[in-house]
Coordinates of C-alpha atoms in Angstrom, one line a residue:
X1 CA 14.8 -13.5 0.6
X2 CA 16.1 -13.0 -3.1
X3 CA 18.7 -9.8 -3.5
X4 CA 17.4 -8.9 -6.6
X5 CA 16.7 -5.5 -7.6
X6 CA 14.6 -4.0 -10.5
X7 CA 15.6 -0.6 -12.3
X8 CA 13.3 2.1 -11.7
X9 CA 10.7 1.8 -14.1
X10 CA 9.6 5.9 -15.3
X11 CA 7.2 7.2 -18.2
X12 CA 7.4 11.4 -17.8
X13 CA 5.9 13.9 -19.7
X14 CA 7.1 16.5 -18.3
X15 CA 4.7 16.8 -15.8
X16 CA 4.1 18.6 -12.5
X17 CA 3.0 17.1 -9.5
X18 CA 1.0 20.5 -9.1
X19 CA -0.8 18.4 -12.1
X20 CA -2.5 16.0 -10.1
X21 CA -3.5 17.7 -6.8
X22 CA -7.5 18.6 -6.7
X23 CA -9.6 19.7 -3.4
X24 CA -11.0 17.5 -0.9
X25 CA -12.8 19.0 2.1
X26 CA -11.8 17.4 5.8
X27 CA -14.7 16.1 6.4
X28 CA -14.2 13.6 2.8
X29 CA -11.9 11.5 4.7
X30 CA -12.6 8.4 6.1
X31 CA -12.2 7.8 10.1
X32 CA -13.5 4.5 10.1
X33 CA -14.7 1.7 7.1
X34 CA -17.6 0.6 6.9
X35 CA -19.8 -2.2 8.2
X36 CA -20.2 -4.1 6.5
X37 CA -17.6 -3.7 4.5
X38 CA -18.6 -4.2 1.1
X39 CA -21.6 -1.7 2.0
X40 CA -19.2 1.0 0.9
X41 CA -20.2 3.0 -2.3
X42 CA -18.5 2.1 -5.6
X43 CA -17.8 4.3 -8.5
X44 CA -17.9 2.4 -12.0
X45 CA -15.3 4.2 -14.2
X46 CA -15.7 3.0 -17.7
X47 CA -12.0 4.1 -19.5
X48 CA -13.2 4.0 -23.3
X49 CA -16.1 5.5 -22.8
X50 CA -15.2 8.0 -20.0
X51 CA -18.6 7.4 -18.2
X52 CA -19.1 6.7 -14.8
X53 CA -22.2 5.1 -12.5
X54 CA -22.3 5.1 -8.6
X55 CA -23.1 1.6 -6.6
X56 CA -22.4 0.2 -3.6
X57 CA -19.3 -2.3 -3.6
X58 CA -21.9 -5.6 -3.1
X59 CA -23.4 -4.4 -6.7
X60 CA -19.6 -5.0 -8.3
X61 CA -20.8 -8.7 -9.0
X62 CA -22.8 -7.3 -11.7
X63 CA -20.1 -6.0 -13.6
X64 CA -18.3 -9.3 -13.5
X65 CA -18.1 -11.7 -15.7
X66 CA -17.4 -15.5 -15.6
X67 CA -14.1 -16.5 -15.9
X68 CA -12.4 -12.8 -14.6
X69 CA -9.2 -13.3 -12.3
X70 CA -9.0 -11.5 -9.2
X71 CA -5.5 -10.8 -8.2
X72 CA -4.7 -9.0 -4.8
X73 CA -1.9 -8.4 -2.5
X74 CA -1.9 -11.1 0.3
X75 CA 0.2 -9.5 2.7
X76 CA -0.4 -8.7 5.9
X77 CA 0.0 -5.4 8.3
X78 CA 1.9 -6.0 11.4
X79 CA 2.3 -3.3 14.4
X80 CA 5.4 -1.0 12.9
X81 CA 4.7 1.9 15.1
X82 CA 7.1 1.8 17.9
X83 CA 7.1 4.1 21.0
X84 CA 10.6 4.3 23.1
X85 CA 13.0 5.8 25.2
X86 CA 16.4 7.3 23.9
X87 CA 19.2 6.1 26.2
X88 CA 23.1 5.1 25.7
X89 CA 24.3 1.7 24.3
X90 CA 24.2 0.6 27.9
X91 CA 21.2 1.7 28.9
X92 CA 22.5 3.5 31.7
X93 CA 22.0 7.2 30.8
X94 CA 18.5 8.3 30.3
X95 CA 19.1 10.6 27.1
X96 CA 16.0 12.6 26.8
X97 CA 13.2 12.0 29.3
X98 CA 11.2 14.6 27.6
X99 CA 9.8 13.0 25.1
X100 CA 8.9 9.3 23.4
X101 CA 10.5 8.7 20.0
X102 CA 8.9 7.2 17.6
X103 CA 10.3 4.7 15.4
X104 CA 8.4 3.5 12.4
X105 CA 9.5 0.3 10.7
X106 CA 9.9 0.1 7.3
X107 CA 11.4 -3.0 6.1
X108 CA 14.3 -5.7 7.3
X109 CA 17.6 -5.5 5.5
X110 CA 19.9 -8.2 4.5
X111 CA 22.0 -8.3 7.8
X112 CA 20.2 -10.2 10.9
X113 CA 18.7 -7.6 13.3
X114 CA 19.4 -4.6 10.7
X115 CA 16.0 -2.6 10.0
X116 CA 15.4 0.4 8.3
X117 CA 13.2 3.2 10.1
X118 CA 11.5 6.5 9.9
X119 CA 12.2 7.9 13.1
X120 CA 10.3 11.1 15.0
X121 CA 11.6 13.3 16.2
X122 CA 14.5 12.3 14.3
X123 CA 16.9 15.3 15.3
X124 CA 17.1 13.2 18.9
X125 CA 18.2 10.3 17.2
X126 CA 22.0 9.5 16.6
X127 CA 24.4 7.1 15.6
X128 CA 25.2 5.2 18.6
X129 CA 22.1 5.8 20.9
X130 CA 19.5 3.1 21.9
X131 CA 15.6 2.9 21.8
X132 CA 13.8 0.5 24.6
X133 CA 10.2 -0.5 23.4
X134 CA 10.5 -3.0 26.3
X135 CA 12.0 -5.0 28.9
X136 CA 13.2 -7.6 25.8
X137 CA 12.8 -5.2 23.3
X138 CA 15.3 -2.4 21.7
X139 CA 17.3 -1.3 18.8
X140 CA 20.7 0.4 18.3
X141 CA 20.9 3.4 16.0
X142 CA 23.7 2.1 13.4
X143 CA 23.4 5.1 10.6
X144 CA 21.3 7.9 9.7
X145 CA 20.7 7.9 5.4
X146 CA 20.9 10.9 3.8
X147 CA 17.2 10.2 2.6
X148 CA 16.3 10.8 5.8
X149 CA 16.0 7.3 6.7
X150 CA 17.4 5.2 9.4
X151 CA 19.5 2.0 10.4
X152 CA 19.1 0.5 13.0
X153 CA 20.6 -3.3 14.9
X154 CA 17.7 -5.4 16.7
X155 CA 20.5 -7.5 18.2
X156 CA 20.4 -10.9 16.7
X157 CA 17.2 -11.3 16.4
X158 CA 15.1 -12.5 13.0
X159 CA 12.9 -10.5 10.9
X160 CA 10.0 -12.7 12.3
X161 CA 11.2 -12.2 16.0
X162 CA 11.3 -8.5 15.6
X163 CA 8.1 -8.4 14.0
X164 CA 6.7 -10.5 16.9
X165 CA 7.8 -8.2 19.4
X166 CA 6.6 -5.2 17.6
X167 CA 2.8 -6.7 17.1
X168 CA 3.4 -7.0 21.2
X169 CA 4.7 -3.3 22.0
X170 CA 3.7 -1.7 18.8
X171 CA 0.8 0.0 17.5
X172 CA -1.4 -0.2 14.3
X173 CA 0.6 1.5 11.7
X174 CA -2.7 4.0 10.6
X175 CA -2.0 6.9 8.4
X176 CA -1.5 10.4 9.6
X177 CA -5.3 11.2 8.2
X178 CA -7.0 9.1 10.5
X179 CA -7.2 10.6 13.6
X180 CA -8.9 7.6 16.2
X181 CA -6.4 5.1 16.8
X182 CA -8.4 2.9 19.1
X183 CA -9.1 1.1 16.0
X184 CA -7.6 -2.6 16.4
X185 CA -5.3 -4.7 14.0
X186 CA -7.9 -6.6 12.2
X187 CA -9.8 -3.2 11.3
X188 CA -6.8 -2.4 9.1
X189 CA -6.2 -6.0 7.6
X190 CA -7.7 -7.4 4.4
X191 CA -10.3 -10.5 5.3
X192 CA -7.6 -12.6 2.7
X193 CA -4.4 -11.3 4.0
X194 CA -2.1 -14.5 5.1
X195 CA -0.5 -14.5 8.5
X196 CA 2.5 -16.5 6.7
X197 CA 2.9 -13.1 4.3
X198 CA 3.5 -10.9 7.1
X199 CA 5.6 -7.8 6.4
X200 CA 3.8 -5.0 5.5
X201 CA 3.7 -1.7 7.5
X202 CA 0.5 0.0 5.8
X203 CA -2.6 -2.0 4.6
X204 CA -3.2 -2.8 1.4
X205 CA -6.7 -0.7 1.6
X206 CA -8.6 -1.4 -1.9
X207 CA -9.2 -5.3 -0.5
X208 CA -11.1 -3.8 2.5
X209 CA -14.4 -4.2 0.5
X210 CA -14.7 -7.6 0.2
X211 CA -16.4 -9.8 2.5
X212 CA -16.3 -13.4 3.3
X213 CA -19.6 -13.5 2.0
X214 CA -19.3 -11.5 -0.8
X215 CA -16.4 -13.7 -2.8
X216 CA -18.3 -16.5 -2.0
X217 CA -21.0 -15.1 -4.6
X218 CA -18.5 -14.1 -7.1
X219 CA -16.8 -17.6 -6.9
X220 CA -20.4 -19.0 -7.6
X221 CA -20.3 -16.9 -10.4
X222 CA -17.5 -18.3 -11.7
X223 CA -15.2 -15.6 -11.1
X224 CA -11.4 -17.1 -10.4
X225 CA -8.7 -15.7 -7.9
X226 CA -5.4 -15.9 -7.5
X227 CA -2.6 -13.6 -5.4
X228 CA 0.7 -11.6 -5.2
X229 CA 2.4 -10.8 -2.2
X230 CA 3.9 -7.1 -2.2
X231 CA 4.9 -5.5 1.4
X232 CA 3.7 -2.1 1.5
X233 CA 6.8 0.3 2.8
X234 CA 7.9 4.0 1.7
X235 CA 6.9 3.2 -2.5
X236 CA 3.7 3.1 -1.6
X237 CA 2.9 6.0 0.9
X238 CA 5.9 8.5 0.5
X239 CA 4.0 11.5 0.0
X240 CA 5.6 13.1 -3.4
X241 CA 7.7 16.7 -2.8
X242 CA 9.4 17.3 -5.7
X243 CA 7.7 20.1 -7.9
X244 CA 8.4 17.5 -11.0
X245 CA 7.1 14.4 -11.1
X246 CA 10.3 13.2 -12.1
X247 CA 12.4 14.3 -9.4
X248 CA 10.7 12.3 -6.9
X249 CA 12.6 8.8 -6.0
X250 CA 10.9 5.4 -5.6
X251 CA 12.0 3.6 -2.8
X252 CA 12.1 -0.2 -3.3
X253 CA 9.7 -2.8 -1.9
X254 CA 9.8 -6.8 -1.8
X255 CA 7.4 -8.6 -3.8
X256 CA 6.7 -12.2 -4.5
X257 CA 4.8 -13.6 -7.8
X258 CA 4.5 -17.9 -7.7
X259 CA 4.7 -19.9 -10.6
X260 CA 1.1 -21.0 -9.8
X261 CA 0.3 -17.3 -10.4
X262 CA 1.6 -16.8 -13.2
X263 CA 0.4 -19.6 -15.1
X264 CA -3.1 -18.8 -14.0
X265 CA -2.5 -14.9 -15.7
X266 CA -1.3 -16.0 -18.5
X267 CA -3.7 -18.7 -19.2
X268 CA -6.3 -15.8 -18.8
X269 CA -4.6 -13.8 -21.1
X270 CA -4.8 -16.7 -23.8
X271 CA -8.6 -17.2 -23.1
X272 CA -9.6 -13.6 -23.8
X273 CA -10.1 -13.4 -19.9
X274 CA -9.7 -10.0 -18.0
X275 CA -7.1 -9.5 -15.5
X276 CA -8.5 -7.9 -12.6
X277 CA -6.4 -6.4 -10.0
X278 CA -7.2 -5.5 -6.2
X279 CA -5.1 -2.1 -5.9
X280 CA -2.3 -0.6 -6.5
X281 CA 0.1 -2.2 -4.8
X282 CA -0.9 -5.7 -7.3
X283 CA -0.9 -3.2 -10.4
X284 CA 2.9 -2.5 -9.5
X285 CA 3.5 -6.2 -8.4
X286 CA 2.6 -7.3 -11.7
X287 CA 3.2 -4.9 -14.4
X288 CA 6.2 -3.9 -12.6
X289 CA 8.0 -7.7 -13.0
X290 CA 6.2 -8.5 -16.6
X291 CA 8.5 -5.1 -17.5
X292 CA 11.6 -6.2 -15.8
X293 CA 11.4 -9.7 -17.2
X294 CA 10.0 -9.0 -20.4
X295 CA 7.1 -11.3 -19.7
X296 CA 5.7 -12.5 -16.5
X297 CA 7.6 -14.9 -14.8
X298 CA 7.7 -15.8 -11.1
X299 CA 9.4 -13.6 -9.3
X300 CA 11.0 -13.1 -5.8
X301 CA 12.8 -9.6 -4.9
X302 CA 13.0 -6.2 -4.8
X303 CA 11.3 -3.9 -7.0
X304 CA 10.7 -0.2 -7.6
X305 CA 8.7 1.0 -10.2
X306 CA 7.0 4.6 -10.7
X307 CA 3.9 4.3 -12.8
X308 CA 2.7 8.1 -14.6
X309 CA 0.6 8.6 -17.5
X310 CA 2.0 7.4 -20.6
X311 CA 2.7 3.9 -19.0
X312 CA 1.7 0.7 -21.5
X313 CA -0.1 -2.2 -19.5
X314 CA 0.7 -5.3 -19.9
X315 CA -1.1 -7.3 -17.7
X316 CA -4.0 -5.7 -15.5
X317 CA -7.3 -5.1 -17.4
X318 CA -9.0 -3.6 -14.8
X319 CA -8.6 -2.1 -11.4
X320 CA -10.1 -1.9 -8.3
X321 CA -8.7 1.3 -6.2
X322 CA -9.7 3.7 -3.3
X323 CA -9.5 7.2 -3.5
X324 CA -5.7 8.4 -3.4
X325 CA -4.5 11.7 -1.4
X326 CA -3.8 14.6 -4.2
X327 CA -0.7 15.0 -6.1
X328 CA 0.3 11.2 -4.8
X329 CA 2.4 8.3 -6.6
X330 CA -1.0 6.1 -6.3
X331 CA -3.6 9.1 -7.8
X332 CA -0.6 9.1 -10.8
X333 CA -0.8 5.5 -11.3
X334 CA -4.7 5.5 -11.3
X335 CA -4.9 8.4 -13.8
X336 CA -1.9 5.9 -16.1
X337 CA -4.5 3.2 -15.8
X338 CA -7.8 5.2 -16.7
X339 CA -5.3 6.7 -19.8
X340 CA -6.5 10.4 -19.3
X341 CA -5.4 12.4 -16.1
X342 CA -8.3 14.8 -16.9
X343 CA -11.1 12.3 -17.1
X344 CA -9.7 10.8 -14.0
X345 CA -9.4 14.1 -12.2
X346 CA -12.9 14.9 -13.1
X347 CA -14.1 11.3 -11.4
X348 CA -12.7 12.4 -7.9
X349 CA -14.5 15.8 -8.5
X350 CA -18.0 13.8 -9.0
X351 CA -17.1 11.6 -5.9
X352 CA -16.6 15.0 -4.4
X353 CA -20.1 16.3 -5.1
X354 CA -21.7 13.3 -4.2
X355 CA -20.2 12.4 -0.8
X356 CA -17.9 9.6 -1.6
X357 CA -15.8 8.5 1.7
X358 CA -11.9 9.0 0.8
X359 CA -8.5 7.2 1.3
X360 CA -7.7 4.3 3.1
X361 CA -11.2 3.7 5.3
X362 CA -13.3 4.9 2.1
X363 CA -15.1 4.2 -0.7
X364 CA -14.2 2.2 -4.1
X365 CA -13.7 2.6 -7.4
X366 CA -13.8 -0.1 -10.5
X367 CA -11.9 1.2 -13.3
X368 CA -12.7 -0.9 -16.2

């Protein structure tokens, strides 16, 4: 994996996170998507004219036109949640029998074995100590971050190894929100999500929509795809708790743009064509390297970039999104993209009123 790291890409007006918060009743929240999928409803956001009509995802086809490029995140969700037993670096001393600790993935670092983790509770969890997930399965604690993060040593084993043995002890990495986790891997996985692109420890959740079934129709159409590969970690679901928006730190994520890619954007670009992207995690992908190159060029490496109102677009054209949590880094983004926080506010009021499903399991919006 390429070492490279992006600066943090900001655009503040001196706003407050208290800015973007709005009220969403419990029962709002998606347990469970849809089947089939792209039966979910579908909000049609039109930015220029601030107007908005309400479909259902399969009735997006209309709104296409031949020629569009998809672009969406291919990567895929392994099990990150790990459940274990605190012991000492020989396992002989059972530490705390009270309780399990849970230690949440996040991403692999540079060193073999060496993974950073959220880890619960993480008062029980000091330098030194050991976690056993299994008989062949356990990490040692190397260093707590003051960010509240952790470091921890999977012996010598590989990123893929560790992430083998986690998809065999582990659990589906759901969000807090959804409270039945009975659901199974593929529930949370995008239908075009490559097992080869395996790294991400939250789903990429505006790609649930589509259906085998359904690109085939917009292929037919004439509609064009092409993908990124961005693993989701703490940039994209650290909830924001900073009263400004600009206190609140980015944490990095890897991403991966081919050459192939690229030339297919930019030959778009040249043709009048739009740019379509599947979520927010391919808005970031994309605009976030045609900023830190000054153009789009392939790209593999770190990057961390924090999109607000005020942000130009270089790339995407139009966005396909679910419905973020309030006062998140994803609802800021969204609100950047539709160009008025207001207006944008006002859409998840209307979805509101008229029942829309919201967050990761819900409903859709187009914002074009």
């Amino acid at each position: 994996m390429s070492e490279l790291h992006s600066q943090l890409l900001v655009v503040f007006l001196n706003m407050q996170t208290s800015d973007f918060d709005y009220n969403l009743p419990d029962d709002r929240i998606a347990q469970s998507p849809v089947e089939p999928r792209d039966s979910s409803k579908l909000m049609i956001v039109d930015k220029k004219n601030k107007t908005t009509e309400h479909r259902h995802f399969f009735d997006i086809i209309e709104y296409l036109k031949p020629g569009d490029l998809i672009v969406w995140n291919n990567s895929k969700v392994f099990k990150a949640r790990l459940f274990g037993t605190l012991t000492d670096s020989n396992d002989d001393v059972l530490l705390d029998h009270t309780k399990q600790v849970e230690v949440f993935l996040i991403r692999a670092m540079q060193n073999t074995g060496v993974w950073q983790v959220l880890a619960k509770p993480g008062k029980h969890v000091k330098n030194g100590m050991r976690v056993r997930f299994g008989h062949d399965f356990y990490c040692d604690v190397v260093a707590k971050e003051p960010t509240g993060t952790i470091l921890v040593q999977f012996g010598e084993l590989s990123e893929e190894q560790v992430r083998e043995r986690a998809n065999k002890y582990g659990r589906v990495p759901l969000p807090p929100y959804v409270k039945d986790e009975r659901h199974e891997l593929e529930a949370y996985q995008n239908t075009y999500a490559r097992a080869d692109k395996e790294g991400s420890v939250a789903a990429p959740t505006a790609g649930f929509h589509f259906t085998d079934a359904l690109i085939e129709k917009m292929k037919v159409k004439g509609v064009e795809f092409t993908e990124v590969t961005l693993h989701v970690g703490l940039g994209t679901f650290l909830p924001v708790k900073t009263e400004k928006v600009e206190d609140h730190t980015m944490h990095a994520e890897v991403v991966e743009i081919s050459e192939e890619t690229v030339q297919k954007i930019k030959a778009a670009k040249a043709s009048g064509r739009r740019v379509i992207a599947v979520g927010t995690t391919t808005v970031r992908t994309l605009e976030g390297v045609h900023h830190l190159q000054g153009g789009l060029r392939a790209y593999h490496g770190d990057l961390n970039i924090f999109i607000t109102p005020g942000f130009e677009f270089g790339v995407v054209d139009a966005l396909i999104t679910n419905f973020h949590l309030p006062k998140s880094t994803l609802l800021m983004l969204v609100s950047a993209f539709a160009g008025d926080r207001e207006f944008m506010l006002e859409c998840y009021k209307k979805a509101v009123e008229k029942k829309y499903r919201f967050y990761s399991f819900g409903d859709a919006m187009f914002i074009c």
